[in-house]
XYZ file of N, CA and C in Angstrom:
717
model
N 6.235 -56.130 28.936
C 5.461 -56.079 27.692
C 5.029 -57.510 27.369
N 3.714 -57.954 27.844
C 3.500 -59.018 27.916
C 3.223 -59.787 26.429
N 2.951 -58.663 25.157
C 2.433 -59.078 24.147
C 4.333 -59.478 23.654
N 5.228 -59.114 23.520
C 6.510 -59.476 23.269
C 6.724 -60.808 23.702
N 6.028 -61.256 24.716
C 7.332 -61.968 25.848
C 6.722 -63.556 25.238
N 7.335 -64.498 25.596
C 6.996 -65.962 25.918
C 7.033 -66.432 24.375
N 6.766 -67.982 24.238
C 6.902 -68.472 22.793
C 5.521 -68.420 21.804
N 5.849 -68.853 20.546
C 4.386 -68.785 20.295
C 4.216 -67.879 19.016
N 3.913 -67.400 18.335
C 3.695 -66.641 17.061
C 2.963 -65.801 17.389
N 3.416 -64.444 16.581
C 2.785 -62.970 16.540
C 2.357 -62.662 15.021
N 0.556 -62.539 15.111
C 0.222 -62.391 13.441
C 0.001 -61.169 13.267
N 0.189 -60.331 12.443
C -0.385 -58.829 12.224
C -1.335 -58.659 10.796
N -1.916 -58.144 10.403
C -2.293 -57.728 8.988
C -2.681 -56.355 8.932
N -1.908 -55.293 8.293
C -2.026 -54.116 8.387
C -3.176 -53.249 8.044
N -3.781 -52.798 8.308
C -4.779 -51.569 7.662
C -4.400 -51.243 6.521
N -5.547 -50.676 5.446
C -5.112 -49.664 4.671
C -5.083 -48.719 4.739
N -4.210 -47.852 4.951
C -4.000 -46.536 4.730
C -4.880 -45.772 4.001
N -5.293 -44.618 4.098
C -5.641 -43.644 3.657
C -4.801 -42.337 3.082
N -4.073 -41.772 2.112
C -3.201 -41.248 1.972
C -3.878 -39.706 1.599
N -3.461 -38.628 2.099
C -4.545 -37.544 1.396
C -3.748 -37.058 0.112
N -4.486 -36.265 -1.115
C -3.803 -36.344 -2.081
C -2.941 -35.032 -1.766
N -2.056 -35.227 -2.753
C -0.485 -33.983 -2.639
C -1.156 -32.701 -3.232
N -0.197 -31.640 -2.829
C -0.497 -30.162 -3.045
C 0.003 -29.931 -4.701
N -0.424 -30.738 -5.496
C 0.338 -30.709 -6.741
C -0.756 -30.698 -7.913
N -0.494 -29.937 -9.001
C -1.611 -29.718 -9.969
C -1.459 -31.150 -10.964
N -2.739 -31.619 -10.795
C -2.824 -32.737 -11.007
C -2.458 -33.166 -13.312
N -1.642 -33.867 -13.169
C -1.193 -33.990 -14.934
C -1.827 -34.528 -15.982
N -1.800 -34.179 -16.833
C -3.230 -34.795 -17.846
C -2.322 -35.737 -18.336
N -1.235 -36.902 -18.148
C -0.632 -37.317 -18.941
C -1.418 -38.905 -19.020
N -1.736 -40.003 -20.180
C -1.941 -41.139 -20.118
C -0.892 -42.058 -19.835
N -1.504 -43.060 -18.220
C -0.053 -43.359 -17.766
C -1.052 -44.764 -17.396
N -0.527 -45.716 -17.975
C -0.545 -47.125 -16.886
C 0.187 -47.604 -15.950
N -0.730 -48.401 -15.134
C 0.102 -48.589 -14.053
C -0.504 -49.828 -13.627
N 0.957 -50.991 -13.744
C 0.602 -52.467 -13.526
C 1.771 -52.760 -12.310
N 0.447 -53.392 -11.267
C 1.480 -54.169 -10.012
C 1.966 -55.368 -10.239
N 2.933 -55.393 -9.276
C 3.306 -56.895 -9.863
C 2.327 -58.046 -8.280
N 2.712 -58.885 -8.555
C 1.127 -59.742 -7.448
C 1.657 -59.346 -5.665
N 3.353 -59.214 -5.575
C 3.542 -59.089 -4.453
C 2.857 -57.589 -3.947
N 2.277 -56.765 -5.003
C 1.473 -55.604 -4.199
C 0.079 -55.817 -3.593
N -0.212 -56.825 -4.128
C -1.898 -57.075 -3.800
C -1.894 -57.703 -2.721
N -0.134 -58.701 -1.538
C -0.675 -59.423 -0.594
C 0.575 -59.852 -0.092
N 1.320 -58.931 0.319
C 3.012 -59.221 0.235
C 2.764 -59.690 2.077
N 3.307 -60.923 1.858
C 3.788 -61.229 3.771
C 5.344 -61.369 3.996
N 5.494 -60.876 5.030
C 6.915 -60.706 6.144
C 6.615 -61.735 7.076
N 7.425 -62.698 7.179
C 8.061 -63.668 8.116
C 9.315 -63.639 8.841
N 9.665 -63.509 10.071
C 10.672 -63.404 10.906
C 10.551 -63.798 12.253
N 11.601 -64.186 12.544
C 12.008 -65.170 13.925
C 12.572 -63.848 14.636
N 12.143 -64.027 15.878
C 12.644 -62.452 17.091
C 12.581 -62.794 18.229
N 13.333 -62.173 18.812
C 13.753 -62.891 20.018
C 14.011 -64.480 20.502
N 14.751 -64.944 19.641
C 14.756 -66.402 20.152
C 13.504 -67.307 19.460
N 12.846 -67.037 19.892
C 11.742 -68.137 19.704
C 10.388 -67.595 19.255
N 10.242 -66.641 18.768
C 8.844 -65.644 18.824
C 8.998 -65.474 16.683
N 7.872 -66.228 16.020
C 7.974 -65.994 14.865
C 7.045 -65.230 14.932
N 7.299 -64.127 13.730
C 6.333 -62.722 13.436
C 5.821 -63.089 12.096
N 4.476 -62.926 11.290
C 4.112 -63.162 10.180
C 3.341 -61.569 10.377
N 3.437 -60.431 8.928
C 3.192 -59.450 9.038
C 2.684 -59.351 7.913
N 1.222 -59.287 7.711
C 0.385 -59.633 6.236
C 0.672 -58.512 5.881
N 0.737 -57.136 4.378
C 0.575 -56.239 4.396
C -0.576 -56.438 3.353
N -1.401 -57.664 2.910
C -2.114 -57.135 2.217
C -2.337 -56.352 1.439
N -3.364 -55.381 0.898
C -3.847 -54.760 -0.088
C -3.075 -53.401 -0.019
N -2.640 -53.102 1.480
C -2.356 -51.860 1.625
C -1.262 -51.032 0.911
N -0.205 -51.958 0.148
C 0.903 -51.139 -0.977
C 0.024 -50.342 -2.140
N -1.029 -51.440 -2.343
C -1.394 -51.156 -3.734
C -2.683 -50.093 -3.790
N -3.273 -49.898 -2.180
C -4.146 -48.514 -1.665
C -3.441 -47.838 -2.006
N -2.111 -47.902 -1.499
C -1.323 -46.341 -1.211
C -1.065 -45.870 -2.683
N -0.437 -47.006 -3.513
C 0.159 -46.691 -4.988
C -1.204 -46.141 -6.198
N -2.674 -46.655 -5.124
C -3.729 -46.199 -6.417
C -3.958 -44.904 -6.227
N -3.932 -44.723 -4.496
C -4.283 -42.750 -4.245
C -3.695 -42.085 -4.966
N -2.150 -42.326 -4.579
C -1.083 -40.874 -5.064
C -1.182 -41.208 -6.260
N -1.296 -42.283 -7.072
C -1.001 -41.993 -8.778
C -2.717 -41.922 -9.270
N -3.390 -42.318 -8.385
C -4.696 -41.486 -9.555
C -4.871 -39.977 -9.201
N -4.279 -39.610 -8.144
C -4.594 -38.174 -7.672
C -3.542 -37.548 -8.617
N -2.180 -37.992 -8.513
C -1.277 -37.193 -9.781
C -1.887 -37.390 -11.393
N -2.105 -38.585 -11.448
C -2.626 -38.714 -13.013
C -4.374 -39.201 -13.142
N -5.223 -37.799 -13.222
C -6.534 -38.271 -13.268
C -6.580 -39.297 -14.307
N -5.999 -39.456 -15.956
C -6.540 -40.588 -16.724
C -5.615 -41.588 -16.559
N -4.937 -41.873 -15.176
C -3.924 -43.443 -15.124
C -4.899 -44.136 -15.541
N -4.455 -45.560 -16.079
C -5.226 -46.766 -16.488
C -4.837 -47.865 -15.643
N -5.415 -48.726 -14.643
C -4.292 -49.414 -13.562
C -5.217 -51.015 -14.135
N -4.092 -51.640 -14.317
C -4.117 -53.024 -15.242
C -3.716 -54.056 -13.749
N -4.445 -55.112 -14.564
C -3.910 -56.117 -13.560
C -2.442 -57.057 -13.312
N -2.237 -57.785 -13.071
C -0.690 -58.394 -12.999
C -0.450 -58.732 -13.962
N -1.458 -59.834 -14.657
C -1.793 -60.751 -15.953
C -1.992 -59.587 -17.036
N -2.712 -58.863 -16.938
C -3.202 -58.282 -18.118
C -2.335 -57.696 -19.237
N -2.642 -58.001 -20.286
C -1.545 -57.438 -21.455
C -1.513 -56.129 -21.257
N 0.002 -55.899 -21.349
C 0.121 -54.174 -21.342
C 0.677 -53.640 -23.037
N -0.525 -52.529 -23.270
C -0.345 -52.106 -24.821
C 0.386 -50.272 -24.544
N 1.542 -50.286 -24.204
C 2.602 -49.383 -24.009
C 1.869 -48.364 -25.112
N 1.965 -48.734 -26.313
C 1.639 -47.219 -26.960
C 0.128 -46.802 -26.692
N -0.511 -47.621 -25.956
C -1.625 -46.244 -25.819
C -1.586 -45.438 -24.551
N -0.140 -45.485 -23.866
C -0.089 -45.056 -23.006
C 1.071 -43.651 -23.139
N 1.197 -42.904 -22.321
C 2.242 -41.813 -22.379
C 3.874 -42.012 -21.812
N 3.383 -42.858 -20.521
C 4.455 -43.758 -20.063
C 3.839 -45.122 -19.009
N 4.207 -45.888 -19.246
C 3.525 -46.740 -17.856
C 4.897 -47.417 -17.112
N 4.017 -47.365 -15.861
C 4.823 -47.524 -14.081
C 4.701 -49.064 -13.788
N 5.381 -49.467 -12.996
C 5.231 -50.908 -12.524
C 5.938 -50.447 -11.480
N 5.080 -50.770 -9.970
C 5.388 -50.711 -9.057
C 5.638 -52.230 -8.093
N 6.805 -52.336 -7.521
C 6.678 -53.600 -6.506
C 7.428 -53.316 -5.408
N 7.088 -54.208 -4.745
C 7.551 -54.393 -3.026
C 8.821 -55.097 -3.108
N 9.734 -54.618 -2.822
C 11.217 -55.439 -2.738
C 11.094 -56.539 -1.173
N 11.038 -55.599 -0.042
C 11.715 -55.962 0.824
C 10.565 -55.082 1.890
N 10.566 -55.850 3.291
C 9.913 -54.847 4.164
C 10.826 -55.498 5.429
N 11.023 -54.479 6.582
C 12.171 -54.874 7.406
C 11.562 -53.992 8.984
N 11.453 -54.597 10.188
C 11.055 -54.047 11.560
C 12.063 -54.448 12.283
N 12.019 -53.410 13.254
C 12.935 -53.500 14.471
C 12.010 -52.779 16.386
N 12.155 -53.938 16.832
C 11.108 -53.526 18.085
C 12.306 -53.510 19.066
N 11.377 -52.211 20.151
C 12.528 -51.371 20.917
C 13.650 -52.382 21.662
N 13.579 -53.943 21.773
C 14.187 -54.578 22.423
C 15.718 -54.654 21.301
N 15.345 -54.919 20.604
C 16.337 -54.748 19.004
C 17.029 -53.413 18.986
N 16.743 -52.656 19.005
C 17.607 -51.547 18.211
C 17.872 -49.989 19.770
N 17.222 -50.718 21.160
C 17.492 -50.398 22.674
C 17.076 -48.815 22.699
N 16.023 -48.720 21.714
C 15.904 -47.386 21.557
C 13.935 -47.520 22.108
N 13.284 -46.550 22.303
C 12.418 -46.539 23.002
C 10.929 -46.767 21.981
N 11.617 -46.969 20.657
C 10.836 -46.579 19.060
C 10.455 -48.637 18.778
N 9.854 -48.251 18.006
C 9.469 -49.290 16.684
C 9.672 -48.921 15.499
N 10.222 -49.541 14.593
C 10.805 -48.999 13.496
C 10.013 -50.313 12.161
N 10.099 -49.024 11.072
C 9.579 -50.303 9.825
C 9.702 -49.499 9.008
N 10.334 -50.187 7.973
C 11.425 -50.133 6.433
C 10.525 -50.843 5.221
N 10.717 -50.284 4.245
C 10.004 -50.690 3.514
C 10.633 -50.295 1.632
N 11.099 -51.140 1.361
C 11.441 -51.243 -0.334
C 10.865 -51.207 -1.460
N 10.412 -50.292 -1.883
C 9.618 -50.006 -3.329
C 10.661 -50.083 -4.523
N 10.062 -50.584 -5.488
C 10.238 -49.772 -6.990
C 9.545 -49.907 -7.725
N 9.835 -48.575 -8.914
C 8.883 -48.306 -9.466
C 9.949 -48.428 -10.864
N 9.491 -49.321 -12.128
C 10.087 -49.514 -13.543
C 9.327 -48.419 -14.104
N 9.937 -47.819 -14.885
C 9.478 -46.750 -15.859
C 10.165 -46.849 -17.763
N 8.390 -47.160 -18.228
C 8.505 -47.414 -19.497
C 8.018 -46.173 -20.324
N 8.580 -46.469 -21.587
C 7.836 -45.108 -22.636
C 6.931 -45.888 -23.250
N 6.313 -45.184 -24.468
C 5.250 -45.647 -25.137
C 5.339 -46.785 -26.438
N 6.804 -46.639 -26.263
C 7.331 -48.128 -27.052
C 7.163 -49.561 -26.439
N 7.178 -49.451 -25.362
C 7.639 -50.490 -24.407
C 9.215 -50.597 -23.548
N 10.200 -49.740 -23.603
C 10.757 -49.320 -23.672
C 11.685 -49.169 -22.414
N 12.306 -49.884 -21.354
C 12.023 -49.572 -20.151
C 13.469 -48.330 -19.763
N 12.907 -47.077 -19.516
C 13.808 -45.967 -19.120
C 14.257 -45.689 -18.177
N 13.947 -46.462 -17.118
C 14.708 -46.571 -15.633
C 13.857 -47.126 -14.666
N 14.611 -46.912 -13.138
C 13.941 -47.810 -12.444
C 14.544 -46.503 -11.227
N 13.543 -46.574 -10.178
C 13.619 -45.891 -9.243
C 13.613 -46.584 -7.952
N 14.638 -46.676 -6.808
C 14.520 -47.476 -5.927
C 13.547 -45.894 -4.952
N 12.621 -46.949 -4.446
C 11.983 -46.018 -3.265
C 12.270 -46.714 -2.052
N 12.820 -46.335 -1.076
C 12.937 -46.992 0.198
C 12.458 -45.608 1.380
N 11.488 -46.375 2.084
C 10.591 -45.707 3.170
C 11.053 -46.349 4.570
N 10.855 -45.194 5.276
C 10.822 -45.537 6.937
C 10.019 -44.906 7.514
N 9.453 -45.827 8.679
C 8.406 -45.019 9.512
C 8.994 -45.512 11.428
N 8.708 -44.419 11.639
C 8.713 -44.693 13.159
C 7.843 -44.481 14.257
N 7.673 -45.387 15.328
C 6.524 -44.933 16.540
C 6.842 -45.125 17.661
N 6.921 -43.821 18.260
C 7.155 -44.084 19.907
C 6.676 -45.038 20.515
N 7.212 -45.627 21.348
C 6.807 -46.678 22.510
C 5.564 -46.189 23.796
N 6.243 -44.682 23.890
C 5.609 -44.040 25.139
C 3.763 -43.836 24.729
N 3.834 -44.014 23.053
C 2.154 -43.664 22.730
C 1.860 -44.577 22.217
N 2.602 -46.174 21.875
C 1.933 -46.585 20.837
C 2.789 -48.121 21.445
N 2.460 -50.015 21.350
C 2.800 -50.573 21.914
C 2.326 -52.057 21.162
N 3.793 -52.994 20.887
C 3.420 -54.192 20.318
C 2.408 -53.678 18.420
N 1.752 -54.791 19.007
C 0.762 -54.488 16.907
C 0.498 -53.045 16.451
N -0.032 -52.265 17.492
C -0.380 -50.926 17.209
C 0.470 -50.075 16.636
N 2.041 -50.463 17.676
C 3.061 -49.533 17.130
C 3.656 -49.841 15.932
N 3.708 -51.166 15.835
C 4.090 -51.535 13.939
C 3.327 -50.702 12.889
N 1.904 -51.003 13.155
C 1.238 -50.845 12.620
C 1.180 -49.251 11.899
N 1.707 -48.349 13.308
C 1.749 -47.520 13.332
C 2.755 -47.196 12.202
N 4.088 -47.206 12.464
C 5.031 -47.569 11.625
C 4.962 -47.681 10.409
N 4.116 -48.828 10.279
C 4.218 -49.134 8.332
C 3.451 -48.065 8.002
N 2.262 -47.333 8.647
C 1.538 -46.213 7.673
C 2.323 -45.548 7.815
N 3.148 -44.525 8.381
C 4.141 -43.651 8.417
C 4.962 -43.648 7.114
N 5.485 -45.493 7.245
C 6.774 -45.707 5.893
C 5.569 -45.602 4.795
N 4.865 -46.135 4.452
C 3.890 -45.863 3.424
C 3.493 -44.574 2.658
N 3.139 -43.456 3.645
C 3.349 -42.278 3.752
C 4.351 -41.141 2.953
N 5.316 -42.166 3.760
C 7.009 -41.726 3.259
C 7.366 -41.929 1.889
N 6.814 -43.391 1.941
C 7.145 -43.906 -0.226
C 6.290 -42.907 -0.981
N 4.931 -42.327 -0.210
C 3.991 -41.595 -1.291
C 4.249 -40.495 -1.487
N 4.685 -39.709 -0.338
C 5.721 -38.250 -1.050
C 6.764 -38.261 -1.393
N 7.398 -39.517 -1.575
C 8.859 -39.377 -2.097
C 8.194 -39.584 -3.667
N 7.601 -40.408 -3.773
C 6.850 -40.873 -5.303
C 6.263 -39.406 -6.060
N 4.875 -38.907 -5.486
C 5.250 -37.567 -5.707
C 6.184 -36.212 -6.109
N 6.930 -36.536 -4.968
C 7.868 -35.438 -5.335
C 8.940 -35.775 -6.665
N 9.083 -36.655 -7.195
C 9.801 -37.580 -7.935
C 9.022 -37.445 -9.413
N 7.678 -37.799 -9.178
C 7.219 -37.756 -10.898
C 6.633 -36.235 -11.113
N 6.271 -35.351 -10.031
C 6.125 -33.715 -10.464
C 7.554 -33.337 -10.677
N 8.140 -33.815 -10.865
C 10.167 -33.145 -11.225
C 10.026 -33.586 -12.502
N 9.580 -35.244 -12.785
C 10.158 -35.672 -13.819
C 9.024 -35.828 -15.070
N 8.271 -36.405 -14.774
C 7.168 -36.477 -15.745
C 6.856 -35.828 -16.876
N 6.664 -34.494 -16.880
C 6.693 -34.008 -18.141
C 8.071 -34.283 -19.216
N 8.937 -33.865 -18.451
C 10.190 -34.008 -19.336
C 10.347 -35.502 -19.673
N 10.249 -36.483 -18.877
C 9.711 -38.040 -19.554
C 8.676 -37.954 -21.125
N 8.039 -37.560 -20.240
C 6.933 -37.772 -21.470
C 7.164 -36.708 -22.807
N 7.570 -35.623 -22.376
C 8.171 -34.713 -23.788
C 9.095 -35.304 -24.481
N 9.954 -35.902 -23.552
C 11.608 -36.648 -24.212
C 11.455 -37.854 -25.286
N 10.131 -38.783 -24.692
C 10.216 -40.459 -25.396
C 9.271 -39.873 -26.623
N 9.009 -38.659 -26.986
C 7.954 -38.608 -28.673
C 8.598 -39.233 -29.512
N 9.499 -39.140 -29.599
C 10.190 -39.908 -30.559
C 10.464 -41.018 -31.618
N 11.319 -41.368 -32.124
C 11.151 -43.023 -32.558
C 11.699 -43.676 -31.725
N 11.506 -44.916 -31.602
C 12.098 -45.926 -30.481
C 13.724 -46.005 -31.156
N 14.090 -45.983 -30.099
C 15.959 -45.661 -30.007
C 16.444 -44.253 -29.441
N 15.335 -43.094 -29.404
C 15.859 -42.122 -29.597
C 15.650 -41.600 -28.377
N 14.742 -42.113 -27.592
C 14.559 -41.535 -26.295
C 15.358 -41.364 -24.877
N 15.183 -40.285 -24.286
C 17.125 -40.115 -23.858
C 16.301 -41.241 -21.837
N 16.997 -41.194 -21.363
C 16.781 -42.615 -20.228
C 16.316 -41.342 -18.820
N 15.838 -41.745 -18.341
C 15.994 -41.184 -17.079
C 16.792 -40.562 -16.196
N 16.710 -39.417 -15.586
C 17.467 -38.406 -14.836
C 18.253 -39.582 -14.110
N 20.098 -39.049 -14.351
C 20.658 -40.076 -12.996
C 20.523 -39.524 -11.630
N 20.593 -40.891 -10.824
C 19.838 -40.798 -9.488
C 21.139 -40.307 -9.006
N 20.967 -39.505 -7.503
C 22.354 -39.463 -7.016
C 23.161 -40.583 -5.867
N 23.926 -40.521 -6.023
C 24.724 -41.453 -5.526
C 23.955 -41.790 -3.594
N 23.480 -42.938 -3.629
C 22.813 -43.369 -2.728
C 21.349 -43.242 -2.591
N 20.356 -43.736 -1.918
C 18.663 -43.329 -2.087
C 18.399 -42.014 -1.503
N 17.859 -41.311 -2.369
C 17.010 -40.231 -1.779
C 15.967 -40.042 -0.985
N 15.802 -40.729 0.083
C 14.871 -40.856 0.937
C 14.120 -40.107 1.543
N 12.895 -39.925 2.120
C 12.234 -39.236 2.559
C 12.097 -39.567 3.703
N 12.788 -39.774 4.563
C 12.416 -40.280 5.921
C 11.503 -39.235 6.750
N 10.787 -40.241 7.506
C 9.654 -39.360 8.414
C 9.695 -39.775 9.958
N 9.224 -39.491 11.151
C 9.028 -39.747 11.914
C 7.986 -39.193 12.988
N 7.852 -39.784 13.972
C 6.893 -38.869 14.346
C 7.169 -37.259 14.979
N 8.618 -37.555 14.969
C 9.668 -35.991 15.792
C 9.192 -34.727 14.149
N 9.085 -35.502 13.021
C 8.790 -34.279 12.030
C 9.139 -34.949 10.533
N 9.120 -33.853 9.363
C 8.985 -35.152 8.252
C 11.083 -34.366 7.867
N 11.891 -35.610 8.672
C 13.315 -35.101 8.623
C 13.614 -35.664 6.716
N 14.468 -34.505 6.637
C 15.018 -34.956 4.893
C 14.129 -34.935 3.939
N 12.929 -34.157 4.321
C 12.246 -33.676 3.005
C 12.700 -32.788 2.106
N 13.293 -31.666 2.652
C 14.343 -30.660 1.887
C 15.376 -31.185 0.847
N 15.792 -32.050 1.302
C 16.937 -32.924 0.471
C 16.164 -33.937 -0.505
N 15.307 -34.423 0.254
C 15.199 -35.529 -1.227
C 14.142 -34.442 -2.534
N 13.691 -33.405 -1.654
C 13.106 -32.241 -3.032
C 14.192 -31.608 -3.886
N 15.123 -31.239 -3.523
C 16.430 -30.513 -4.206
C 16.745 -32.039 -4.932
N 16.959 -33.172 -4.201
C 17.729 -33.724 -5.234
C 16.982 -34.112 -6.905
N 15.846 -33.931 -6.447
C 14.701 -33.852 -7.368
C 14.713 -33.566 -9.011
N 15.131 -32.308 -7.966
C 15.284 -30.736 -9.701
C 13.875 -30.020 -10.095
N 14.249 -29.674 -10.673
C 12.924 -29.748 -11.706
C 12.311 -28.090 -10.926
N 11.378 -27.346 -11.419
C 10.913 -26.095 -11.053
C 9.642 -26.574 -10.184
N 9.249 -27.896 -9.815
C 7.815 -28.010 -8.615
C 8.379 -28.281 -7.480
N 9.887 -27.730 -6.824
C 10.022 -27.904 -5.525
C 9.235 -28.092 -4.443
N 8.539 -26.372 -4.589
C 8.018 -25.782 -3.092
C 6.597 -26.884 -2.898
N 6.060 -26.348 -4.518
C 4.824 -27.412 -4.087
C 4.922 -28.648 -3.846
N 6.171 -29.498 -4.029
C 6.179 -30.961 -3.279
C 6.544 -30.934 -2.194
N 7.197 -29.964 -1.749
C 7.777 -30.235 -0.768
C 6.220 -30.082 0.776
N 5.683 -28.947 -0.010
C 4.106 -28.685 0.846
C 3.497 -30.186 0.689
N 3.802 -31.161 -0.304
C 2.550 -32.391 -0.715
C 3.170 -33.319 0.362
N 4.759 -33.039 0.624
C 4.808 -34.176 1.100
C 4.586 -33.992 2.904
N 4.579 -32.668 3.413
C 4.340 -32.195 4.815
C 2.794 -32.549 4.449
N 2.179 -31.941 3.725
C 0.486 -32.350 3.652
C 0.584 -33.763 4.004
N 1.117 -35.010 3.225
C 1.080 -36.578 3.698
C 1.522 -36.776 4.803
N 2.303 -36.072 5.685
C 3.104 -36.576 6.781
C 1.759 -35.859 7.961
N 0.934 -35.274 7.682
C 0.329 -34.208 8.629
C -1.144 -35.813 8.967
C-alpha cells in the first residue's frame, strides 16, 4: 500500500455529505440551533506509523450533516451563527451542537482488514429561558472495507458512514424527546423538569458496511411511542 508507506505527511479534507431526510413527520416546533466554530472547520492531527503525520480537515461537513437532519426534523429551526446573540425565548428550545473528538484507525493499527473512524458529538439542550436541560453525548462510528475501498477513499469513506450514524442517532433521539421537552419547559423558569436520564453508557448507533448493527437498541433505549418510524429513518440514512 504504497499511499501508507514511507515518510512525509498525509492531507485529507472530507466531502460533504449528503444525508437523506428521516422517515419522520416533520415538527412544527421553534428551535435554534447555534454551532460552536469547531463545526464549521474542525482538523485532526496525528502521527502513524512512526513517522507518517495525518492532518484530516473535516471542514464544513459536521455542520452539512447537523443543517439536513435538523431542518428536515424542524421546518422553522432558526440556525444562528457562533457570535450571534442567542434570544432563547423566541425560541421553543435551542440546540448547540459541537465536535468533541474525531479518532481513525487504518487496517495496519487495529490488523483487521477495515478502516475505522469515530467521531464525538454533542448536542446542549436549552429551554426558552435560557436554561440549559441537558446535554447529549453522540458518539458515531463508521467503517470501510479494505477489499472495496483504500488509503483517503476508505477514511473518507468512513467518516460519511460515522456522520450518518450521529444523524440517526440525533433523529431517533429528538422524535422520542422533543415534544415532551417542549410541553415540559411552559412553565416559569425553575420549574422545568431536565431531560430524560441517559442510560448507563452511550447509546450508539453503530453502522457498518456488514448492516446498520444496534439500531434496535439505541431506538428502545429511546422510549417514547416514534420507535418504528425511527428506527425506518435511521435504515433510510444508512441505505
Amino acid at each position: 500500500m504504497a499511499l501508507l508507506s514511507g515518510c512525509g505527511s498525509q492531507n485529507l479534507t472530507l466531502s460533504e455529505p449528503t444525508i437523506p431526510p428521516p422517515l419522520i413527520e416533520p415538527m412544527p416546533y421553534k428551535v435554534g440551533v447555534q454551532y460552536t466554530p469547531e463545526m464549521y472547520d474542525y482538523t485532526h492531527k496525528e502521527e502513524l506509523l512512526g513517522n507518517k503525520q495525518w492532518t484530516i480537515k473535516l471542514g464544513n461537513a459536521n455542520k452539512r450533516v447537523y443543517d439536513q437532519i435538523l431542518a428536515s426534523l424542524f421546518p422553522a429551526a432558526t440556525f444562528l451563527g457562533p457570535e450571534e446573540p442567542v434570544e432563547p425565548e423566541r425560541f421553543d428550545l435551542v440546540l448547540r451542537p459541537s465536535v468533541q473528538a474525531f479518532e481513525f484507525a487504518l487496517p495496519q493499527q487495529s490488523r483487521t482488514d477495515a478502516y475505522t473512524v469515530w467521531i464525538r458529538y454533542q448536542i446542549e439542550v436549552f429551554n426558552r429561558f435560557g436554561t440549559k436541560i441537558g446535554t447529549w453525548p453522540i458518539n458515531a462510528y463508521g467503517k470501510s472495507g479494505a477489499e472495496r475501498f483504500e488509503g483517503e477513499s476508505a477514511i473518507q469513506r468512513a467518516a460519511i458512514l460515522a456522520m450518518r450514524d450521529a444523524a440517526a442517532l440525533v433523529s431517533m433521539r429528538l422524535a422520542a424527546q422533543a415534544k415532551r421537552l417542549v410541553d415540559d419547559n411552559r412553565g416559569a423558569p425553575g420549574e422545568q423538569p431536565q431531560l430524560a436520564a441517559e442510560p448507563d453508557g452511550d447509546a450508539d448507533v453503530s453502522t457498518s458496511e456488514d448492516g446498520p448493527a444496534g439500531t434496535a437498541v439505541a431506538a428502545s433505549e429511546s422510549g417514547g411511542g416514534d420507535v418504528n418510524p425511527t428506527i425506518e429513518s435511521a435504515e433510510k440514512l444508512r441505505d
